[in-house]
Short mmCIF file of C-alpha atoms and ligand atoms in Angstrom, two decimals:
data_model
loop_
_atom_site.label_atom_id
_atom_site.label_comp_id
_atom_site.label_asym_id
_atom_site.label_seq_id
_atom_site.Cartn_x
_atom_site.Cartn_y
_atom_site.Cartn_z
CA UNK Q 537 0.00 0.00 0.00
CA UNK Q 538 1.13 3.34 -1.08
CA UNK Q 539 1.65 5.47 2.63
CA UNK Q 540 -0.66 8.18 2.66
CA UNK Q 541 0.68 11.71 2.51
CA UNK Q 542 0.54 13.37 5.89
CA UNK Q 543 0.64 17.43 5.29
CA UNK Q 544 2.19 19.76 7.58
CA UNK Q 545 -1.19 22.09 8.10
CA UNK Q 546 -4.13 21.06 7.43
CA UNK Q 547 -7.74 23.52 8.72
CA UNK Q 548 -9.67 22.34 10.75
CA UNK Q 549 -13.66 23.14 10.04
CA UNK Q 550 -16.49 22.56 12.56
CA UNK Q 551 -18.86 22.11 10.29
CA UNK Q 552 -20.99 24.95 11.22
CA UNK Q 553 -18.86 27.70 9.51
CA UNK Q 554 -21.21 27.34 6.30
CA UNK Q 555 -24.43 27.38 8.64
CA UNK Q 556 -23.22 30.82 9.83
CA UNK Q 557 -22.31 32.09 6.26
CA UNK Q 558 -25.75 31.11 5.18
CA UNK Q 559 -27.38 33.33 7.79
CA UNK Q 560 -25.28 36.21 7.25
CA UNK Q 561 -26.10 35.92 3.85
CA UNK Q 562 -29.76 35.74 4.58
CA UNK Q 563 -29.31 38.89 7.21
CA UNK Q 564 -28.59 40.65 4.25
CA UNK Q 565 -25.74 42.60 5.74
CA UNK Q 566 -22.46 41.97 4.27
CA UNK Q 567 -19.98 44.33 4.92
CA UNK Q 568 -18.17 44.63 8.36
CA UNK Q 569 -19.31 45.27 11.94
CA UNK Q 570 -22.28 43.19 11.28
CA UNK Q 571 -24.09 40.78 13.45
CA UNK Q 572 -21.47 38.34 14.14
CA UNK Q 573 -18.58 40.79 13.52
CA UNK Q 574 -19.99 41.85 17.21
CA UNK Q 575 -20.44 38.49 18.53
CA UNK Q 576 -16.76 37.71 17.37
CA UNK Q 577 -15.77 41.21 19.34
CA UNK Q 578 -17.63 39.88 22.61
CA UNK Q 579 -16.11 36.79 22.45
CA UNK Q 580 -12.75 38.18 22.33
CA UNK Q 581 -13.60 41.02 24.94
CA UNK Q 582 -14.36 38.00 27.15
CA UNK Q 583 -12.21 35.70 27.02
CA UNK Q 584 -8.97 38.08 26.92
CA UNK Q 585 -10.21 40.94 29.14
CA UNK Q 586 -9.39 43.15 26.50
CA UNK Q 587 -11.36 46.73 26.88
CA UNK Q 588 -11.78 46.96 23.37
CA UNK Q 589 -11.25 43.93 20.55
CA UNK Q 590 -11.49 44.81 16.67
CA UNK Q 591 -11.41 42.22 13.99
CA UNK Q 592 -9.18 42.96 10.89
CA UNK Q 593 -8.22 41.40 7.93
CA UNK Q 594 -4.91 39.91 9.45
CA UNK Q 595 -2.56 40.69 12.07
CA UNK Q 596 -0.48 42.36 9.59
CA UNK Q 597 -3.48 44.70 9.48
CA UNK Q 598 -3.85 44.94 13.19
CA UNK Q 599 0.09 45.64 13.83
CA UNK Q 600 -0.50 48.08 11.03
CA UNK Q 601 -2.80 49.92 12.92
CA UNK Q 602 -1.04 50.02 16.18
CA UNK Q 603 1.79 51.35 14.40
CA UNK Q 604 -0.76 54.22 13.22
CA UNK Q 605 -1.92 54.42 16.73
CA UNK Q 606 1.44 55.09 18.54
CA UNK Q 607 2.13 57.41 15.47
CA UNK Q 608 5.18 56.04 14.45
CA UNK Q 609 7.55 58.55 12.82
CA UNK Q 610 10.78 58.42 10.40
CA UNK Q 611 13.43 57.10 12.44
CA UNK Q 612 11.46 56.12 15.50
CA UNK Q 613 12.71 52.56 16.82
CA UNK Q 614 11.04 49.57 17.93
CA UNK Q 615 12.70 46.87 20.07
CA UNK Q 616 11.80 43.26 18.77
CA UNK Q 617 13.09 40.32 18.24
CA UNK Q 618 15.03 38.90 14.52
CA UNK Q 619 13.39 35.20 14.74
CA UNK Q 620 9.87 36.27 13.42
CA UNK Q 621 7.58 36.41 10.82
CA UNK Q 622 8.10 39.41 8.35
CA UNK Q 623 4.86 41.28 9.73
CA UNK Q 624 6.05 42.43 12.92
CA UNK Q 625 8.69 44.37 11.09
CA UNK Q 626 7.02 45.35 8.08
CA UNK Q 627 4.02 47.39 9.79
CA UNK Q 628 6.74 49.89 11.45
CA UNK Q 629 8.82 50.10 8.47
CA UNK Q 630 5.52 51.15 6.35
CA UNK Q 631 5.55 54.25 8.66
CA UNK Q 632 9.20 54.52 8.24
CA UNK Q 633 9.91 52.74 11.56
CA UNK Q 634 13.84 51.30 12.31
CA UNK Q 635 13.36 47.36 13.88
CA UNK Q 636 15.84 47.40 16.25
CA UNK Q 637 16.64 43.73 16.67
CA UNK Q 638 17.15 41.75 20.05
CA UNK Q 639 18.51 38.14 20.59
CA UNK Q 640 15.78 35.57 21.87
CA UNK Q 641 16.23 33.16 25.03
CA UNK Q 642 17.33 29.88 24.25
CA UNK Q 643 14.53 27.94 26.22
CA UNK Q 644 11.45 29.46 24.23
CA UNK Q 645 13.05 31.23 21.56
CA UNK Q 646 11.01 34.57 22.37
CA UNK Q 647 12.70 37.94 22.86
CA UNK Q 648 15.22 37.66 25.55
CA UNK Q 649 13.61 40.50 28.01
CA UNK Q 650 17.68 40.62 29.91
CA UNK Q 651 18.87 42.10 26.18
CA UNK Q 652 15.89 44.88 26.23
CA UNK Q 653 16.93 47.79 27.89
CA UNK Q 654 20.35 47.71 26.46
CA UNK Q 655 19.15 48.21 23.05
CA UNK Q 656 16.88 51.45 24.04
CA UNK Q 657 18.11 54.70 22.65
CA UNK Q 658 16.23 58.57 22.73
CA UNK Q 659 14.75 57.10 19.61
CA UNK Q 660 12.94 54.01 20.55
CA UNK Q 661 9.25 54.18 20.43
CA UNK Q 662 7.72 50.62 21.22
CA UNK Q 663 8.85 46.84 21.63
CA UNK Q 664 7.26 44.34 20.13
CA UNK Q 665 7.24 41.02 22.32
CA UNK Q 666 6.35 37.88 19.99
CA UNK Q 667 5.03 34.86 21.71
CA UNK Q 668 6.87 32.22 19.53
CA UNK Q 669 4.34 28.81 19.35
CA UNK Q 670 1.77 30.67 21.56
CA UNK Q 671 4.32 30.38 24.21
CA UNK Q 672 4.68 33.65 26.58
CA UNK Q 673 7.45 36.30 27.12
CA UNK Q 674 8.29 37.63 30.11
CA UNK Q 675 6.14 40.43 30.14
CA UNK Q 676 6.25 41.43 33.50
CA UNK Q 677 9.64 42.35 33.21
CA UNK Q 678 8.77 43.85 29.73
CA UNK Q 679 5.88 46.03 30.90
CA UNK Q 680 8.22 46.87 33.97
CA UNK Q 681 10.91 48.32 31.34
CA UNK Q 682 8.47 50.09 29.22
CA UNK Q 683 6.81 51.57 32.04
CA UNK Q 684 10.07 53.24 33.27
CA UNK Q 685 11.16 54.14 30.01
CA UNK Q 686 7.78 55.54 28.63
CA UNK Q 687 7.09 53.06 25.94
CA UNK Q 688 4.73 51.35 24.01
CA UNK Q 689 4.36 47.76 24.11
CA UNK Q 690 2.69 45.66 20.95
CA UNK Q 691 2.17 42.03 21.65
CA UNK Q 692 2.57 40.08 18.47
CA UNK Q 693 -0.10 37.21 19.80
CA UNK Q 694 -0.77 36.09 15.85
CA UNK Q 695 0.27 32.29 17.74
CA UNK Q 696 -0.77 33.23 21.18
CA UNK Q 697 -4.85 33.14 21.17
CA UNK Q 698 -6.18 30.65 24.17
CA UNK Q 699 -2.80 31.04 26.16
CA UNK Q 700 -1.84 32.76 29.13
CA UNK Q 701 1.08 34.36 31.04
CA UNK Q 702 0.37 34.28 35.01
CA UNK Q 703 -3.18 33.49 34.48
CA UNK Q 704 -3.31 36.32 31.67
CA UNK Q 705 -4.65 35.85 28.34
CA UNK Q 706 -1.87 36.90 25.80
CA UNK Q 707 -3.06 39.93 23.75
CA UNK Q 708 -4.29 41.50 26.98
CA UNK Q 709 -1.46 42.33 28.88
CA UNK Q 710 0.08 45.61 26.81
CA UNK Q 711 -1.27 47.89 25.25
CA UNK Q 712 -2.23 46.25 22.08
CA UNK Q 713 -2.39 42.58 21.55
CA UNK Q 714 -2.63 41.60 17.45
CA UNK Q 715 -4.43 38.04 16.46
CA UNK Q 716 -4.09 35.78 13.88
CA UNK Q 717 -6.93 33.92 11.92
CA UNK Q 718 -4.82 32.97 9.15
CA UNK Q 719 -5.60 29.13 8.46
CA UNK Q 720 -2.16 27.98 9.56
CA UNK Q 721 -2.77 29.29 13.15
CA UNK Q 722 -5.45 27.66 15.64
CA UNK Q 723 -8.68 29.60 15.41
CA UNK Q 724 -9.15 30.11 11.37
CA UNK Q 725 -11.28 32.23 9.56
CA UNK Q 726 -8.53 31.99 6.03
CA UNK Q 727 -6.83 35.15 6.11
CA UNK Q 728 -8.56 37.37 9.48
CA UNK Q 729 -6.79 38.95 12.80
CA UNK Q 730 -7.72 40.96 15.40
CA UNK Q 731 -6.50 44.33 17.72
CA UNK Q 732 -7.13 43.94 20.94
CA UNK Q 733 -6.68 47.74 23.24
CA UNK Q 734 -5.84 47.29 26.16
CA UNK Q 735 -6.54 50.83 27.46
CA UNK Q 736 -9.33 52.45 27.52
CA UNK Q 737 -8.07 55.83 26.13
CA UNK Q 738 -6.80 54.46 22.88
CA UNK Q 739 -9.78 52.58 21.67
CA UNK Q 740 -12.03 55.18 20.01
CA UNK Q 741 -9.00 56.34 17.74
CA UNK Q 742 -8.45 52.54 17.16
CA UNK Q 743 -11.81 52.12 15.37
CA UNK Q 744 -11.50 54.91 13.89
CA UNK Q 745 -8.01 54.25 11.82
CA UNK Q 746 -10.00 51.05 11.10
CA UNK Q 747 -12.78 52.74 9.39
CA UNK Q 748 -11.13 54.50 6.79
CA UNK Q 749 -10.39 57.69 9.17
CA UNK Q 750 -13.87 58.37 10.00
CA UNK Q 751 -16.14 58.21 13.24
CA UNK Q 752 -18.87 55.67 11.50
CA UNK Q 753 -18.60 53.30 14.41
CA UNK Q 754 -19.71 56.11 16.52
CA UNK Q 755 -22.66 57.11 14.02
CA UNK Q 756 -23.67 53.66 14.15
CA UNK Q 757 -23.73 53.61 17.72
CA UNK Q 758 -26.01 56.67 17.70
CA UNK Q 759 -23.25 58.32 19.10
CA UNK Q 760 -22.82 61.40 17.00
CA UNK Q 761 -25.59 62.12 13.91
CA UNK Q 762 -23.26 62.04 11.07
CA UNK Q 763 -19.91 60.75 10.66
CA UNK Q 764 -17.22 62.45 8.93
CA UNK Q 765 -13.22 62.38 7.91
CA UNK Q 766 -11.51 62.78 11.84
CA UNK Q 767 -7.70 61.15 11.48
CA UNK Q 768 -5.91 58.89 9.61
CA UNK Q 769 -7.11 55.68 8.54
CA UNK Q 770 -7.43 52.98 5.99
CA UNK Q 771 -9.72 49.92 5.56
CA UNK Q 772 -8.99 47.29 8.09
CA UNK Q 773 -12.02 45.68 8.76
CA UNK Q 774 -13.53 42.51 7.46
CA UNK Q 775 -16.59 41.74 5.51
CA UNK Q 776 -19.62 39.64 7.29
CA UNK Q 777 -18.77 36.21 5.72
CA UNK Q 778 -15.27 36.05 7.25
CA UNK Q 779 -17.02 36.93 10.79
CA UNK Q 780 -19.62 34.19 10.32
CA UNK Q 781 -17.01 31.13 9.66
CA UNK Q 782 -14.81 33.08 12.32
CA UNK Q 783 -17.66 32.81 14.91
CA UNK Q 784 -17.85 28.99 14.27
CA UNK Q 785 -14.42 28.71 14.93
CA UNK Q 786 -14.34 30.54 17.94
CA UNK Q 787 -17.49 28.76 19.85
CA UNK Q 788 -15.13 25.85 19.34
CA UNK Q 789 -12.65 27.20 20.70
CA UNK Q 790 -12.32 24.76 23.84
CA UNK Q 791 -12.26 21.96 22.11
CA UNK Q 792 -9.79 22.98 19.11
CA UNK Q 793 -7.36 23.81 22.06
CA UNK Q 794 -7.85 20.71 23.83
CA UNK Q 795 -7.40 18.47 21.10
CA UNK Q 796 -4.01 20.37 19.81
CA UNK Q 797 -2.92 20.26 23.14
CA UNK Q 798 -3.69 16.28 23.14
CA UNK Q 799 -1.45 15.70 19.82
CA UNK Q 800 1.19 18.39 21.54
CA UNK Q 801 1.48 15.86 24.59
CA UNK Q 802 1.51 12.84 23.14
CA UNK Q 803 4.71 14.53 20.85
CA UNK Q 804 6.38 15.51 23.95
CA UNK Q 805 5.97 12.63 25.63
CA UNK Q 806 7.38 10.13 22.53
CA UNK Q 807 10.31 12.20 22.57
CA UNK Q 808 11.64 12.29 25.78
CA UNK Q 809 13.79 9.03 24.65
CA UNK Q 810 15.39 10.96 21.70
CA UNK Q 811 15.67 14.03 23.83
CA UNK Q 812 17.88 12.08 27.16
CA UNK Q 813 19.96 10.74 24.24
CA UNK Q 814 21.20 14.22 22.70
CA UNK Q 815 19.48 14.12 19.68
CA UNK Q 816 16.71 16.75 19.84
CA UNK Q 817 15.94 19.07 22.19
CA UNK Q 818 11.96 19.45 22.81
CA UNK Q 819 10.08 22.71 23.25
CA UNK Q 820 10.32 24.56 26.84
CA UNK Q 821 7.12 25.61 28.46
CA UNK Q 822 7.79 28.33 31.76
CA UNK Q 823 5.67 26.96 34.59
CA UNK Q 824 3.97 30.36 34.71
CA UNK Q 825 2.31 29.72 31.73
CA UNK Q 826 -0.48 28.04 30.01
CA UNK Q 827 0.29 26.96 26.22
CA UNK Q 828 -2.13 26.80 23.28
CA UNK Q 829 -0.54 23.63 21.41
CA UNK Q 830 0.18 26.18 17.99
CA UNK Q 831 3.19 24.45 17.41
CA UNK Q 832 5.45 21.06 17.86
CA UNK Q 833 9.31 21.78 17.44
CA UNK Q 834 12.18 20.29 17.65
CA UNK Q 835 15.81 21.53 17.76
CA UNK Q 836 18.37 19.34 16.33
CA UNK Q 837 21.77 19.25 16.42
CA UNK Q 838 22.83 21.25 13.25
CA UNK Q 839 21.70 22.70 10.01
CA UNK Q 840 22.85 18.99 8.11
CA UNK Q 841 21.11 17.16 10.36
CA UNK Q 842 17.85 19.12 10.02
CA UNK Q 843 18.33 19.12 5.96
CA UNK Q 844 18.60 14.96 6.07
CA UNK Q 845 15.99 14.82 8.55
CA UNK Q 846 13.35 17.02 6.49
CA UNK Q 847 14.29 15.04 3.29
CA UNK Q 848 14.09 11.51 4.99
CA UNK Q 849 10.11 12.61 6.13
CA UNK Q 850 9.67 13.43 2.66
CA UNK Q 851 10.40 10.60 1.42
CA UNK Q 852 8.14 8.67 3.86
CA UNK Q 853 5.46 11.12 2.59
CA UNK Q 854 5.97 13.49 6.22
CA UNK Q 855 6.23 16.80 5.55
CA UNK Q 856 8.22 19.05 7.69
CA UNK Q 857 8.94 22.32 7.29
CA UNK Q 858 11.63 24.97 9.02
CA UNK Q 859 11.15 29.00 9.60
CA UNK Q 860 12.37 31.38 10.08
CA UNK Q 861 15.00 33.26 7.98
CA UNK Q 862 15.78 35.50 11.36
CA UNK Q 863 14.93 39.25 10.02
CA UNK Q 864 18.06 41.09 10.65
CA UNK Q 865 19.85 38.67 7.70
CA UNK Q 866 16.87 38.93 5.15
CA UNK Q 867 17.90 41.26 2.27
CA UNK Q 868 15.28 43.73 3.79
CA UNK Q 869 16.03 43.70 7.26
CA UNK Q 870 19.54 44.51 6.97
CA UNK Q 871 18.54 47.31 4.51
CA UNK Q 872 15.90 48.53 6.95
CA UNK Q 873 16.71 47.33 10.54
CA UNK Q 874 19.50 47.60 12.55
CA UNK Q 875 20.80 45.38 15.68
CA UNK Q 876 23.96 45.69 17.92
CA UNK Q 877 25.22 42.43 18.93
CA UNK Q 878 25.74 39.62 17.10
CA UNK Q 879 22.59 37.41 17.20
CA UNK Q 880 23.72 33.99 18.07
CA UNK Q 881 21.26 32.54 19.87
CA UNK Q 882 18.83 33.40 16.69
CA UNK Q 883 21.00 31.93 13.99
CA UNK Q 884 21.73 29.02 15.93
CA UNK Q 885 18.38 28.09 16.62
CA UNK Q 886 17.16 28.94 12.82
CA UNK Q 887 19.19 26.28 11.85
CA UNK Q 888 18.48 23.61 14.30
CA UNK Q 889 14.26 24.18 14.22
CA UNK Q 890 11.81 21.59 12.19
CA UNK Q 891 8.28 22.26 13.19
CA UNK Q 892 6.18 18.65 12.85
CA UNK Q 893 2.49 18.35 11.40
CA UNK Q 894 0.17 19.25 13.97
CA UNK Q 895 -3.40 19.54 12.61
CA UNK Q 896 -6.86 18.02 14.01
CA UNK Q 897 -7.49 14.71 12.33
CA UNK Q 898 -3.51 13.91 12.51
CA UNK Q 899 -4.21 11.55 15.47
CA UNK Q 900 -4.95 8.79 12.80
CA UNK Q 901 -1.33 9.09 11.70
CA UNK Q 902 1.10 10.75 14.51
CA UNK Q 903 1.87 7.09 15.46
CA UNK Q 904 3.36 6.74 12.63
CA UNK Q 905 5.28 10.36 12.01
CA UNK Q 906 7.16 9.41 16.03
CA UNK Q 907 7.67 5.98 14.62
CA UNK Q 908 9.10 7.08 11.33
CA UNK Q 909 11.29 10.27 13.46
CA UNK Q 910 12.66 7.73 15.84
CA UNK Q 911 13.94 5.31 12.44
CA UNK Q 912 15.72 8.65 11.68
CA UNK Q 913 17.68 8.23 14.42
CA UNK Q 914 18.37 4.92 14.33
CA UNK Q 915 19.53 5.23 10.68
CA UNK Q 916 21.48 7.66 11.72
CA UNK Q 917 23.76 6.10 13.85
C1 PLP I 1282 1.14 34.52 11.32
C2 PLP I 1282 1.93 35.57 11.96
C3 PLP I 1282 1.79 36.93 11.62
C4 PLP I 1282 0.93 37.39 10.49
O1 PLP I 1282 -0.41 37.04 10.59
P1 PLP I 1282 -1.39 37.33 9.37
O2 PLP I 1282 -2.75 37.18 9.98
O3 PLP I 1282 -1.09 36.34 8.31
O4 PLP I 1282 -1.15 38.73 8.92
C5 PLP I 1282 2.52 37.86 12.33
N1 PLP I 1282 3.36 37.51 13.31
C6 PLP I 1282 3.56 36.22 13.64
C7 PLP I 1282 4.49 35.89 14.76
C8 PLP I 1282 2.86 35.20 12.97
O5 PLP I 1282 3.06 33.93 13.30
#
């Protein structure tokens, strides 16, 4: 028999996403901020604590519009780390925004929070903390440093949605947490994302960047009896259809969680073996935090190792894939950023990371991707 082909992503649906479509489609209201645009804002007001949650069409979109909302400026810096997707650098650079690039921690490969303060200058605006795998920073320290250096912080929680740092939902704890619904993250709705504000006095000019400059959320609301041009502002908000297979999605939220975190654990578990004998080292989780299962890693020993072991899944029909190309050596971030020490921890661990399938429905076949990872090994020796 020909061995199936097990994908690295694959969505998972409910199987009520089309019910919802269908009704939004028969409320007649397409556009954004619709019926289930505000049940998908509730929702996320909830369960983060957030004052203020605003869908968008990505969280490119919603770091796009924090970047608007701390009124980035030519030249102004922002502290973040190199081993990240392009997005966290790309919405300050559109505003003419310097990265300034930080070394992570070995253990979870976020920002190393010890590196922070060194990098500050009169210049520096904002840092932007990414929780790698949904996996938390430090942010108390973080928040502690901005808070005596008057700055912004911008949680990149595109992984981070269902997870928690001390108890705290990530996306809630600075002052603006950015989502994800992009279909290779947890809670889907094909491309989607969301702003969360955090305080109170920053959320009416939030919506209004989102709606093209104008105070129509506040007309709607009753609030004011026309709405006009008030500030900057662009499109950012999604049509009705993407907030009715969102809202499916998110009522299922418990149960997508648990059952990632069930194929997460039986991963860590299989690989303790491989792990005690020095030949991968398995993801770190802090004790003061709660996880979201985004992501199974492993860190092998060395860039040839991780190139044979990606091409030996392949050819078992596994695929595998590695990320990222750390930002301060892509051709635009060394055009565009800058960093001061030498980033070692980041290249190092760029070379060694292969993230495994983890998708619902893989449960089928993981007994077979550990069995096939461990004949690596043994092939290996
Ligand atoms: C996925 C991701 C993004 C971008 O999310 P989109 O919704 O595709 O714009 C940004 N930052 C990180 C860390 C991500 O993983």
């Amino acid at each position: 028999m020909q061995p199936v082909n097990i994908p690295f992503n694959k969505p998972y649906m409910t199987g009520r996403e089309l019910w919802y479509i269908a009704q939004a489609h028969a409320n007649g209201h397409l556009a954004g901020d619709g019926a289930f645009t505000k049940k998908c804002h509730s929702w996320l007001e909830k369960r983060t604590g957030a004052d203020t949650a605003l869908l968008t069409h990505s969280c490119t979109a919603a770091l796009e519009i924090a970047a608007l909302l701390i009124d980035i400026k030519p030249g102004d810096e922002i502290i973040m780390p190199s081993y990240t997707f392009v997005s966290t650098a790309n919405a300050f650079v559109l505003r003419g925004g310097v990265p300034v690039f930080v070394d992570i921690r070995p253990d979870t490969l976020n920002i190393n929070e010890g590196l922070i303060e060194q990098a500050i200058t009169p210049r520096t605006k904002a840092i932007v903390p990414v929780h790698y795998a949904g996996v938390p920073c430090e942010m108390d320290v973080i928040m502690d440093i901005a808070h005596r250096h008057n700055l912004f912080v911008i949680e990149d929680a595109a992984q981070g949605i269902m997870s928690t740092y001390n108890g705290k939902p990530l996306g809630s704890i600075g002052h603006f947490g950015c989502l994800s619904f992009h279909e290779t993250k947890n809670i889907i709705s094909g491309e989607g994302g969301a702003l969360l504000v955090n305080d109170e006095s920053l959320a009416l000019r939030a919506e209004i960047i989102r709606e093209k400059g104008t105070n129509r959320s506040q007309f709607f609301r009753g609030q004011v009896d026309k709405y006009t041009w008030c500030d900057v502002g662009s499109s950012y908000l999604p049509g009705e259809l993407i907030a009715a297979f969102l809202w499916a999605q998110m009522e299922a939220a418990d149960e997508i969680t648990t059952k990632r975190l069930d194929i997460w654990n039986k991963y860590h578990a299989s690989f303790v073996g491989l792990e005690q004998r020095g030949l991968v080292r398995r993801p770190i989780v802090p004790d003061n935090a709660t996880h979201n299962a985004h992501m199974y890693y492993l860190l092998l020993s060395d860039l040839a190792t991780r190139t044979r072991f990606i091409e030996f899944l392949k050819e078992k029909k596994i695929s595998s894939v590695f990320h990222y190309v750390p930002l301060h050596s892509a051709p635009a971030g060394l055009r565009l950023g800058r960093f001061n020490e030498a980033l070692t921890i980041t290249d190092a661990m760029s070379e060694k990371l292969v993230r495994l399938p983890l998708w619902i429905g893989l449960e089928e076949y993981q007994d077979e991707v550990i069995k096939t990872i461990y004949s690596f090994f043994e092939d290996a020796k």
